[in-house]
Structure formats: C-alpha cells, structure tokens
Coordinates of N, CA and C in Angstrom, one line a residue:
Chain W
E1 N 9.2 18.4 0.2 CA 9.3 17.1 1.3 C 9.6 16.2 0.7
P2 N 10.2 15.7 1.4 CA 10.3 14.2 1.2 C 9.9 12.9 0.8
E3 N 10.7 12.3 0.1 CA 9.8 11.1 -0.7 C 10.2 9.9 -1.0
V4 N 9.5 8.8 -0.9 CA 10.6 7.6 -0.9 C 10.5 7.3 -2.6
T5 N 11.6 6.8 -3.1 CA 12.1 7.1 -4.7 C 12.2 5.5 -4.5
Q6 N 12.0 5.1 -6.2 CA 12.0 3.7 -6.5 C 12.6 3.8 -7.9
T7 N 13.7 3.1 -8.5 CA 14.5 2.7 -9.8 C 14.4 1.3 -9.7
P8 N 14.3 0.8 -11.2 CA 14.2 1.7 -12.3 C 12.3 1.7 -12.2
S9 N 11.3 2.8 -13.2 CA 10.0 2.6 -12.8 C 9.8 1.6 -13.7
H10 N 10.4 1.0 -14.7 CA 9.9 0.0 -15.5 C 10.9 -1.1 -15.8
Q11 N 11.1 -2.2 -15.5 CA 12.3 -3.1 -15.5 C 11.4 -4.6 -16.4
V12 N 11.7 -4.7 -17.6 CA 11.6 -6.0 -18.6 C 12.6 -6.8 -18.4
T13 N 12.5 -8.2 -18.0 CA 13.2 -9.5 -17.9 C 12.6 -10.7 -18.5
Q14 N 13.7 -11.6 -18.6 CA 13.2 -12.6 -19.3 C 13.2 -13.6 -18.3
M15 N 12.1 -14.5 -18.5 CA 11.9 -15.7 -17.4 C 13.2 -16.5 -17.2
G16 N 13.2 -16.4 -15.4 CA 15.0 -17.2 -15.1 C 15.8 -16.0 -14.8
Q17 N 15.9 -15.0 -14.9 CA 16.8 -14.0 -14.8 C 16.7 -13.2 -13.7
E18 N 17.5 -12.7 -13.1 CA 17.4 -12.1 -11.3 C 17.2 -11.0 -11.6
V19 N 16.5 -9.6 -10.7 CA 16.5 -8.6 -10.4 C 16.7 -8.4 -9.4
I20 N 17.0 -6.7 -9.5 CA 17.0 -6.5 -8.2 C 15.9 -4.7 -8.6
L21 N 15.1 -4.3 -7.6 CA 14.4 -3.5 -7.7 C 15.0 -2.7 -5.8
R22 N 15.0 -1.6 -6.6 CA 15.9 -0.4 -5.7 C 14.9 0.5 -5.0
C23 N 14.9 1.0 -4.0 CA 14.4 1.6 -3.3 C 15.1 2.6 -2.0
V24 N 15.0 3.6 -2.2 CA 15.6 5.1 -1.4 C 14.4 5.2 -0.4
P25 N 14.1 4.8 0.8 CA 13.0 5.2 1.7 C 13.5 6.8 2.5
I26 N 12.6 7.4 3.1 CA 12.6 8.7 3.6 C 13.4 8.3 5.1
S27 N 14.3 9.4 4.6 CA 16.0 9.4 5.5 C 15.9 8.9 7.2
N28 N 14.9 9.5 7.8 CA 14.7 9.2 9.2 C 13.8 8.1 9.5
H29 N 13.2 7.7 8.6 CA 12.4 6.4 8.2 C 12.9 5.0 9.1
L30 N 12.3 4.3 10.1 CA 12.9 3.2 10.5 C 12.7 1.7 9.8
Y31 N 11.2 1.9 9.4 CA 10.6 0.4 8.8 C 10.5 0.5 7.7
F32 N 10.9 -0.9 6.9 CA 10.6 -0.8 5.7 C 10.0 -2.0 5.0
Y33 N 9.0 -2.0 3.7 CA 8.3 -2.7 3.4 C 8.4 -2.6 1.8
W34 N 7.8 -4.0 1.6 CA 7.8 -4.3 0.2 C 6.2 -4.8 -0.1
Y35 N 5.8 -4.4 -1.0 CA 4.8 -4.9 -1.4 C 4.4 -4.8 -3.2
R36 N 3.4 -5.8 -3.4 CA 3.6 -6.1 -5.0 C 1.7 -5.9 -5.3
Q37 N 1.5 -5.4 -6.7 CA 0.3 -5.5 -6.8 C 0.4 -6.1 -8.6
I38 N -0.5 -7.1 -8.6 CA -0.3 -7.7 -9.6 C -1.8 -6.9 -10.7
L39 N -1.7 -6.7 -11.5 CA -2.5 -6.1 -12.8 C -4.0 -6.2 -12.4
G40 N -4.8 -5.2 -11.9 CA -6.4 -5.8 -11.1 C -6.1 -6.5 -10.8
Q41 N -5.3 -6.8 -9.4 CA -5.6 -7.1 -8.4 C -5.3 -6.2 -6.7
K42 N -5.6 -6.8 -5.7 CA -5.3 -6.1 -4.9 C -3.5 -6.0 -4.3
V43 N -3.1 -5.1 -3.7 CA -1.8 -4.8 -2.9 C -1.8 -5.9 -2.1
E44 N -0.8 -6.7 -2.3 CA 0.0 -7.7 -0.9 C 1.1 -7.7 -0.5
F45 N 0.9 -7.5 0.8 CA 2.4 -7.8 1.4 C 3.6 -8.4 1.3
L46 N 4.3 -8.0 1.1 CA 5.3 -9.2 1.0 C 6.5 -9.5 2.2
V47 N 7.0 -8.0 2.6 CA 8.0 -8.1 3.1 C 8.2 -7.3 4.3
S48 N 8.6 -6.9 5.6 CA 8.7 -5.8 6.7 C 10.1 -5.5 7.1
F49 N 10.9 -5.1 7.3 CA 12.2 -4.8 7.4 C 12.7 -4.1 8.4
Y50 N 13.4 -4.3 9.8 CA 13.7 -3.7 10.8 C 14.7 -3.7 11.1
N51 N 15.9 -2.8 12.1 CA 17.1 -2.9 12.4 C 18.0 -4.0 11.5
N52 N 17.7 -3.6 10.4 CA 18.6 -4.4 9.6 C 18.3 -6.2 9.3
E53 N 17.0 -6.1 9.9 CA 16.7 -7.3 9.4 C 15.4 -8.2 9.1
I54 N 14.8 -9.1 8.5 CA 13.6 -8.9 8.0 C 12.6 -9.3 9.4
S55 N 11.6 -8.6 9.8 CA 10.6 -9.0 10.8 C 9.7 -9.5 10.5
E56 N 9.0 -9.6 9.2 CA 7.8 -10.3 8.9 C 8.0 -10.7 7.1
K57 N 7.7 -11.9 7.1 CA 7.2 -11.9 5.2 C 6.0 -12.9 5.0
S58 N 5.5 -12.6 4.0 CA 4.3 -13.5 3.6 C 4.9 -14.9 3.4
E59 N 3.6 -15.4 3.1 CA 3.6 -16.6 2.1 C 4.5 -16.4 0.8
I60 N 4.0 -15.1 0.0 CA 4.6 -15.0 -1.4 C 6.0 -14.8 -1.2
F61 N 6.7 -14.4 -0.3 CA 8.2 -14.1 0.1 C 8.8 -15.6 0.3
D62 N 8.6 -16.2 -1.0 CA 9.9 -17.7 -0.6 C 10.8 -17.7 -1.0
D63 N 12.0 -19.0 -1.4 CA 13.3 -18.3 -1.0 C 13.8 -17.8 -2.5
Q64 N 12.8 -17.3 -3.5 CA 13.5 -16.7 -4.5 C 13.5 -15.1 -4.9
F65 N 12.9 -14.8 -3.0 CA 13.1 -13.2 -2.9 C 14.1 -13.0 -1.5
S66 N 14.8 -12.3 -1.5 CA 15.6 -11.8 -0.7 C 15.6 -10.0 -0.7
V67 N 15.8 -9.2 0.4 CA 15.8 -8.1 0.8 C 17.0 -7.7 1.5
E68 N 17.6 -6.2 1.0 CA 18.6 -5.8 2.1 C 19.0 -4.3 1.9
R69 N 19.7 -3.9 2.9 CA 20.0 -2.9 3.4 C 21.4 -2.5 3.0
P70 N 21.9 -2.6 1.7 CA 23.4 -2.3 1.4 C 23.8 -1.2 2.3
D71 N 23.4 -0.2 2.3 CA 24.2 0.8 3.3 C 22.7 2.1 3.9
G72 N 23.3 2.8 4.2 CA 22.3 4.0 4.8 C 21.3 4.4 4.1
S73 N 21.2 3.9 2.8 CA 20.0 4.9 2.3 C 19.1 3.7 1.4
N74 N 19.7 2.7 0.8 CA 18.8 2.0 -0.4 C 18.4 0.5 0.2
F75 N 17.5 0.3 0.0 CA 16.8 -0.7 0.3 C 16.1 -1.2 -1.0
T76 N 16.6 -2.6 -1.0 CA 16.5 -3.8 -2.3 C 16.0 -4.7 -1.9
L77 N 15.1 -5.2 -3.4 CA 14.3 -6.3 -3.1 C 14.9 -7.3 -4.4
K78 N 15.5 -8.3 -4.3 CA 15.9 -9.6 -5.3 C 15.2 -10.2 -5.7
I79 N 14.9 -10.8 -7.1 CA 14.1 -11.6 -7.0 C 15.4 -13.0 -8.1
R80 N 15.1 -13.8 -7.3 CA 16.7 -14.6 -7.7 C 16.4 -15.4 -9.5
S81 N 15.1 -15.6 -9.2 CA 14.9 -16.5 -10.8 C 13.5 -16.3 -11.2
T82 N 13.2 -15.3 -12.3 CA 12.1 -14.5 -12.2 C 11.1 -15.3 -12.9
K83 N 10.1 -15.8 -12.4 CA 8.9 -16.4 -13.2 C 8.0 -15.2 -14.0
L84 N 7.0 -15.7 -14.6 CA 5.9 -14.8 -15.4 C 4.7 -14.3 -14.3
E85 N 4.6 -15.2 -13.4 CA 3.6 -14.7 -12.5 C 4.5 -13.4 -11.3
D86 N 5.7 -13.6 -11.5 CA 6.1 -12.2 -10.6 C 5.9 -10.8 -11.2
S87 N 5.2 -11.0 -12.6 CA 5.2 -9.7 -13.3 C 4.5 -8.8 -12.4
A88 N 4.2 -7.9 -11.7 CA 3.6 -6.7 -11.0 C 4.1 -5.3 -10.9
M89 N 3.1 -4.6 -10.3 CA 3.8 -3.4 -9.9 C 4.9 -3.8 -8.4
Y90 N 6.0 -3.5 -7.9 CA 6.4 -3.4 -6.7 C 6.6 -2.1 -5.9
F91 N 5.6 -1.8 -4.9 CA 6.3 -0.8 -4.1 C 6.7 -0.7 -3.0
C92 N 7.7 -0.3 -2.8 CA 8.6 0.1 -1.6 C 7.6 1.1 -0.6
A93 N 7.7 0.9 0.8 CA 7.3 1.9 1.6 C 8.0 1.9 2.8
S94 N 8.0 3.0 3.7 CA 8.7 3.6 5.0 C 7.9 4.0 5.9
R95 N 8.2 4.2 6.8 CA 7.7 4.9 8.0 C 8.3 5.0 9.1
P96 N 8.1 6.2 9.9 CA 8.8 6.2 11.2 C 8.2 5.8 12.3
D97 N 8.3 6.0 13.5 CA 8.0 5.2 14.7 C 6.2 5.6 14.7
S98 N 5.5 5.9 13.8 CA 4.5 5.5 13.5 C 3.3 5.2 12.5
P99 N 2.3 4.5 12.6 CA 1.8 3.6 11.6 C 1.7 4.1 10.2
E100 N 1.7 5.1 9.7 CA 2.0 6.1 8.5 C 2.6 5.3 7.7
Q101 N 2.5 4.4 6.4 CA 3.3 3.9 5.5 C 3.5 5.1 4.5
Y102 N 4.8 5.2 3.8 CA 4.8 6.1 2.4 C 5.4 5.3 1.6
F103 N 4.4 5.6 0.4 CA 5.0 4.6 -0.9 C 5.7 5.6 -1.9
G104 N 6.9 4.7 -2.7 CA 7.5 4.7 -3.4 C 6.1 4.9 -4.6
P105 N 6.9 5.1 -5.6 CA 6.4 5.4 -7.2 C 5.7 3.8 -8.0
G106 N 6.6 3.1 -7.6 CA 6.5 1.8 -7.9 C 7.3 1.6 -9.0
T107 N 8.0 0.4 -9.4 CA 8.8 0.0 -10.3 C 7.6 -1.3 -10.8
R108 N 7.2 -1.3 -12.4 CA 6.2 -2.2 -13.1 C 7.8 -3.3 -13.5
L109 N 7.3 -4.5 -13.1 CA 8.0 -5.7 -13.3 C 7.8 -6.5 -14.6
T110 N 8.3 -6.7 -15.6 CA 7.0 -7.4 -16.8 C 8.1 -8.7 -16.7
V111 N 7.9 -9.5 -16.8 CA 8.7 -10.9 -16.8 C 8.1 -11.7 -18.4
T112 N 8.9 -11.9 -19.4 CA 8.5 -12.5 -20.4 C 9.2 -13.5 -20.9
Chain A
S1 N -6.1 -15.1 7.4 CA -5.9 -13.7 7.5 C -6.8 -12.5 7.3
Q2 N -6.4 -11.6 7.5 CA -7.7 -10.4 7.4 C -7.4 -9.9 6.1
Q3 N -8.7 -9.3 5.7 CA -8.7 -9.1 4.5 C -10.0 -7.5 4.1
G4 N -9.7 -6.5 3.5 CA -10.4 -5.5 3.4 C -11.1 -5.7 2.2
E5 N -12.7 -5.6 2.5 CA -13.5 -5.0 0.8 C -13.7 -4.1 0.8
E6 N -13.6 -3.1 -0.3 CA -14.6 -1.9 -0.2 C -15.7 -2.2 -1.1
D7 N -16.6 -1.4 -1.0 CA -17.6 -1.0 -2.0 C -18.3 0.3 -1.9
P8 N -18.9 0.6 -3.0 CA -18.9 -0.3 -4.3 C -17.3 -0.6 -5.2
Q9 N -17.4 -1.3 -5.9 CA -16.2 -1.2 -6.8 C -15.6 -0.1 -7.6
A10 N -16.8 0.4 -8.0 CA -16.8 1.3 -9.1 C -18.0 2.7 -8.6
L11 N -17.6 4.2 -8.9 CA -18.5 5.1 -8.5 C -18.7 6.2 -9.3
S12 N -19.4 6.5 -9.8 CA -19.2 7.6 -10.7 C -20.3 8.8 -10.3
I13 N -19.5 9.9 -10.4 CA -20.5 11.0 -9.5 C -20.0 12.4 -10.5
Q14 N -21.3 13.4 -10.4 CA -20.9 14.6 -10.9 C -20.2 15.4 -9.7
E15 N -19.1 16.1 -10.5 CA -18.3 16.9 -9.7 C -19.2 18.0 -8.8
G16 N -18.5 18.1 -7.6 CA -19.4 18.8 -6.6 C -20.4 18.1 -5.4
E17 N -20.7 16.8 -6.1 CA -21.2 15.6 -5.2 C -20.5 15.5 -4.5
N18 N -21.2 14.2 -3.7 CA -19.9 13.9 -2.5 C -19.8 12.3 -2.6
A19 N -19.0 12.1 -2.1 CA -18.8 10.4 -2.7 C -18.4 9.3 -1.2
T20 N -19.2 8.4 -1.3 CA -18.8 7.6 -0.2 C -18.4 6.1 -0.4
M21 N -17.7 5.5 -0.1 CA -16.8 4.3 0.1 C -16.9 3.4 1.3
N22 N -17.2 2.4 1.1 CA -16.8 1.7 2.5 C -15.9 0.5 2.6
C23 N -15.5 -0.2 3.6 CA -14.6 -0.9 3.5 C -15.1 -1.9 4.7
S24 N -15.1 -3.2 4.7 CA -14.8 -4.3 5.4 C -13.8 -4.6 5.7
Y25 N -13.1 -5.5 7.2 CA -12.6 -6.7 7.2 C -12.7 -7.5 8.5
K26 N -12.1 -8.5 8.3 CA -12.1 -9.8 9.1 C -12.1 -9.7 10.1
T27 N -10.6 -9.2 10.9 CA -10.1 -9.6 11.9 C -9.7 -8.4 13.1
S28 N -9.1 -8.2 13.7 CA -8.9 -7.2 15.0 C -7.8 -6.3 14.2
I29 N -7.9 -5.1 14.4 CA -6.8 -4.2 14.1 C -6.2 -3.2 15.0
N30 N -5.2 -2.3 14.5 CA -4.7 -1.4 15.5 C -5.4 0.0 14.8
N31 N -4.9 0.0 13.4 CA -5.4 1.0 12.5 C -6.1 0.9 11.3
L32 N -6.8 1.7 10.8 CA -7.2 1.5 9.3 C -6.6 2.8 8.3
Q33 N -6.2 2.5 7.3 CA -5.8 3.6 6.4 C -6.5 3.6 5.3
W34 N -6.6 4.9 5.0 CA -7.1 5.0 3.3 C -6.1 5.5 2.2
Y35 N -5.7 4.9 1.6 CA -4.9 5.5 0.1 C -5.5 6.0 -1.2
R36 N -4.9 6.5 -1.9 CA -5.3 6.8 -3.2 C -4.4 6.5 -4.1
Q37 N -4.9 5.9 -5.3 CA -3.8 5.5 -6.3 C -4.6 5.9 -7.8
N38 N -3.6 7.0 -8.2 CA -4.1 7.4 -9.3 C -3.6 6.6 -11.2
S39 N -4.9 6.1 -11.7 CA -4.2 5.3 -13.1 C -3.0 4.5 -12.9
G40 N -2.9 3.5 -11.6 CA -1.9 2.3 -11.5 C -0.7 3.2 -10.9
R41 N -0.2 4.3 -10.8 CA 0.8 4.9 -10.0 C 0.7 4.3 -8.7
G42 N 1.6 5.5 -8.0 CA 1.9 5.5 -6.6 C 0.4 5.3 -5.5
L43 N 1.0 5.1 -4.4 CA 0.2 5.1 -3.3 C 0.2 6.2 -2.4
V44 N -0.8 6.6 -2.1 CA -0.5 8.1 -1.3 C -1.4 8.0 -0.4
H45 N -1.1 8.5 0.9 CA -1.4 8.2 2.6 C -2.8 9.6 1.8
L46 N -4.0 9.1 2.3 CA -4.8 10.0 2.6 C -5.2 10.0 4.2
I47 N -5.5 8.9 4.9 CA -5.9 9.3 6.4 C -6.1 8.1 7.4
L48 N -5.6 8.2 8.5 CA -5.4 7.3 9.3 C -6.8 7.1 10.4
I49 N -7.2 6.0 10.7 CA -7.8 6.0 12.1 C -7.8 5.2 12.8
R50 N -7.6 5.2 14.2 CA -7.3 4.1 14.9 C -8.5 3.3 15.5
S51 N -7.7 2.0 16.2 CA -9.1 1.3 16.6 C -10.2 2.0 17.5
N52 N -9.2 2.6 18.1 CA -10.2 3.0 19.3 C -10.5 5.0 18.9
E53 N -10.7 5.0 17.6 CA -11.1 6.4 17.3 C -13.0 5.7 16.2
R54 N -13.6 6.5 16.4 CA -14.8 6.7 16.1 C -15.0 7.4 14.5
E55 N -14.2 8.6 14.4 CA -14.2 9.2 13.2 C -13.3 10.1 13.3
K56 N -12.9 10.6 11.8 CA -12.0 11.5 11.9 C -12.3 12.4 10.7
H57 N -11.6 13.2 10.6 CA -11.8 14.1 9.7 C -10.5 15.0 9.2
S58 N -10.4 15.0 7.7 CA -8.9 15.9 7.2 C -9.6 16.7 6.1
G59 N -9.3 17.7 6.0 CA -10.1 18.5 5.1 C -11.2 18.4 4.4
R60 N -11.3 17.8 3.2 CA -12.6 17.3 2.7 C -12.8 15.8 3.0
L61 N -12.0 15.0 3.7 CA -12.3 13.6 3.6 C -13.1 13.4 5.2
R62 N -14.1 12.6 5.3 CA -14.3 12.1 6.5 C -14.2 10.9 6.9
V63 N -14.0 9.9 7.9 CA -13.5 8.2 7.9 C -14.5 8.1 8.8
T64 N -15.1 7.2 9.1 CA -15.7 6.9 10.0 C -15.2 5.0 10.3
L65 N -15.1 5.1 11.6 CA -14.7 3.1 12.3 C -15.7 3.1 13.3
D66 N -16.6 2.0 12.7 CA -17.0 1.0 13.6 C -16.5 -0.6 13.7
T67 N -15.7 -0.5 14.6 CA -14.7 -1.8 15.0 C -16.2 -3.2 15.3
S68 N -17.0 -2.7 16.2 CA -18.3 -3.9 16.5 C -18.9 -4.5 15.1
K69 N -19.0 -3.4 13.8 CA -19.5 -4.1 12.3 C -17.6 -4.3 11.3
K70 N -16.8 -4.1 12.1 CA -15.8 -4.3 11.1 C -15.8 -3.8 9.8
S71 N -15.9 -2.3 10.1 CA -16.5 -1.4 8.7 C -16.0 0.1 8.7
S72 N -15.3 0.4 7.9 CA -15.2 1.8 7.7 C -15.7 2.6 6.6
S73 N -16.0 3.8 6.1 CA -16.7 4.4 5.7 C -15.4 5.7 4.9
L74 N -15.5 6.2 3.8 CA -14.5 7.2 3.1 C -15.6 7.9 2.6
L75 N -15.7 9.2 3.4 CA -16.5 10.6 2.4 C -15.3 11.6 1.9
I76 N -16.0 11.7 0.8 CA -14.9 13.0 0.2 C -16.2 14.0 -0.2
T77 N -16.3 14.9 0.0 CA -17.2 16.2 0.0 C -16.6 16.8 -0.9
A78 N -17.9 17.6 -1.6 CA -17.8 18.7 -2.8 C -16.6 18.1 -3.7
S79 N -17.2 16.9 -4.1 CA -15.8 16.2 -4.7 C -15.3 17.2 -6.1
R80 N -14.3 16.8 -6.7 CA -13.6 17.6 -7.6 C -12.8 16.8 -8.9
A81 N -12.8 16.8 -10.1 CA -12.1 16.2 -10.7 C -11.5 15.3 -10.7
A82 N -10.0 16.6 -10.0 CA -8.9 15.6 -9.6 C -9.2 14.5 -8.4
D83 N -10.2 14.2 -8.0 CA -10.7 13.0 -6.8 C -10.7 12.1 -8.1
T84 N -10.8 12.0 -8.9 CA -10.8 10.7 -9.8 C -9.4 10.0 -9.6
A85 N -9.9 8.6 -9.2 CA -8.6 7.8 -8.8 C -9.3 6.6 -8.1
S86 N -8.6 5.6 -7.9 CA -9.0 4.3 -6.8 C -8.5 4.8 -5.6
Y87 N -9.5 4.1 -4.7 CA -9.4 4.4 -3.3 C -9.1 3.3 -2.5
F88 N -8.0 3.0 -1.8 CA -8.1 1.6 -1.0 C -7.9 2.2 0.5
C89 N -8.8 0.5 0.9 CA -8.4 0.9 2.5 C -7.6 -0.2 2.7
A90 N -6.9 -0.2 4.0 CA -5.7 -0.8 4.3 C -5.9 -0.7 6.1
T91 N -5.8 -2.3 6.5 CA -5.6 -2.5 7.7 C -4.2 -3.1 8.1
D92 N -3.9 -2.6 9.5 CA -2.8 -3.3 10.2 C -3.4 -3.9 11.5
G93 N -3.0 -5.4 11.6 CA -3.7 -5.6 13.0 C -2.2 -6.5 13.7
G94 N -0.7 -6.2 12.7 CA 0.0 -7.2 13.1 C 1.2 -6.5 14.3
S95 N 2.2 -7.0 14.5 CA 3.2 -6.1 15.6 C 3.7 -5.2 14.6
N96 N 4.2 -5.9 13.1 CA 4.8 -4.9 12.3 C 4.1 -4.1 11.5
Y97 N 2.7 -3.9 11.8 CA 2.3 -2.9 10.9 C 2.1 -3.2 9.7
Q98 N 2.3 -4.5 9.0 CA 2.0 -4.4 7.8 C 0.9 -4.6 7.3
L99 N 0.5 -4.0 6.1 CA -0.8 -3.3 5.7 C -1.4 -4.7 4.9
I100 N -2.6 -4.6 5.0 CA -3.3 -6.0 4.8 C -4.6 -5.1 3.8
W101 N -4.8 -5.5 2.4 CA -5.3 -4.4 1.4 C -6.7 -5.0 1.0
G102 N -7.4 -4.0 1.0 CA -8.7 -3.7 0.1 C -8.6 -4.1 -1.8
A103 N -9.6 -4.7 -2.1 CA -9.7 -4.2 -3.6 C -9.8 -3.3 -4.0
G104 N -10.5 -2.2 -3.7 CA -10.4 -0.6 -4.1 C -11.5 -0.3 -4.7
T105 N -11.9 0.7 -4.6 CA -13.3 1.7 -5.3 C -12.4 2.8 -6.1
K106 N -13.0 2.4 -7.6 CA -12.9 3.4 -8.5 C -13.6 4.2 -8.6
L107 N -13.2 5.7 -8.4 CA -14.0 6.7 -8.4 C -13.9 7.4 -9.4
I108 N -15.0 7.9 -10.2 CA -14.7 8.7 -11.5 C -15.4 10.0 -10.9
I109 N -15.3 11.5 -11.5 CA -15.9 12.5 -11.1 C -16.1 12.9 -12.5
K110 N -17.0 13.3 -12.9 CA -17.6 13.8 -13.8 C -17.4 15.2 -14.1
P111 N -17.1 15.8 -14.9 CA -16.9 17.2 -15.2 C -18.6 17.9 -14.9

C-alpha cells in the first residue's frame, strides 16, 4: 500500500540555522500539506499546496517558512532561521481529489 | 477559526468494553475526520463523515455527526489492547480542505 514518507525522522539543529524537511507524497495525489504538533499540543495547519503553488497558509507560516516541490516526487518545508519555539513534530500529508488526507510518520525537529 | 475539542481528555477501559469519544467544533464544516496516533508517531486516518451524513460505520468504528450541535462521537466496539492510542477529530471547512484539529482523547485499553 502506498504511503507518505518523510525524512529525516529526527533533526537536531541550532537556533538560527536553516533546516529542510523532506516529504514524498503518495504518487497520484494532487494536494499537499504541512502540519506541526508541538509536544503535548494540538496538531496545527501550516500550509497547503496545489498545482505548484501555495493554496493557503496559516498565521504560523510566516516569512521564515517556505515550501517547494522541486521535482515530481518531493515536497519540502524549509525553515530559514530556526527558533526554539519551532521545535515540534512536522507532518506532511497528501490527498487525491477526495478529502481524506494521508500522513507521513513525521519529522521530530529539535532546536537547541 | 474553527476549533475541535474532544472529551474526555483521557479514557481507560477494560479490553472488550466499548469506548466512546466526543468532539465538538465551532464553525461550519465540509467533513469531519477521525485519526489515531500511537505514542507521538504518525497520524492514521480512521474514518470520514460528510456534513450531510449522520452516521457511518467502518469495522468496529461507528461515527455520528450532529451538525445542529456541532458535535461528533467515535465509538470503538469490543476494544483491544492494540486500540491504545490518542484519537483526534479534525474538521475541514475551507476550500483547500485544510484540517483543524481537536486536542485529542488518550485511550488506554487495559488487558
């Protein structure tokens, strides 16, 4: 069964450094998302992506964040200059032309 | 923005019993979905119910939706130890179907 994959599973970085989180969505899916979950808190929507552009973003998704689909398979989230409060689990999700979203296993980002 | 809230926050039951979790939300929705998360790992899609549906079944899962009360319930029948996990409801009401999440119910099934 096809699944969404994410790498790395755990990323440790120093404050102020740039990080790129990678996702490979399910191949025939059209819509892509990033969410994050700070430890012990709710899952929060960051951004949605369709047809090679951002379709919606939340207030969290400020200028420090960017997304890209550099080729036909990868979908990346870049945080330009990480802050301590960016420490969280980051989940990528994709869906076909139906509402059910399929999530990757997540990347745990730790900013020190 | 819409916000889902689940109750109870935690639920501990004996294996074989039924588990019921509730979710409330604030604004209009297209769909409501339930997800499971094991120990801070990935989010697994369980079931989706559309705003024009009132009840849906999938295996041991039964979901109800009451749009007049803006609430949903998830019933897991004949629980098993493997059902131990956190359960989240998530609603989508925007044109891009982005999900707005509840805080989750932590379910523990005692053998």
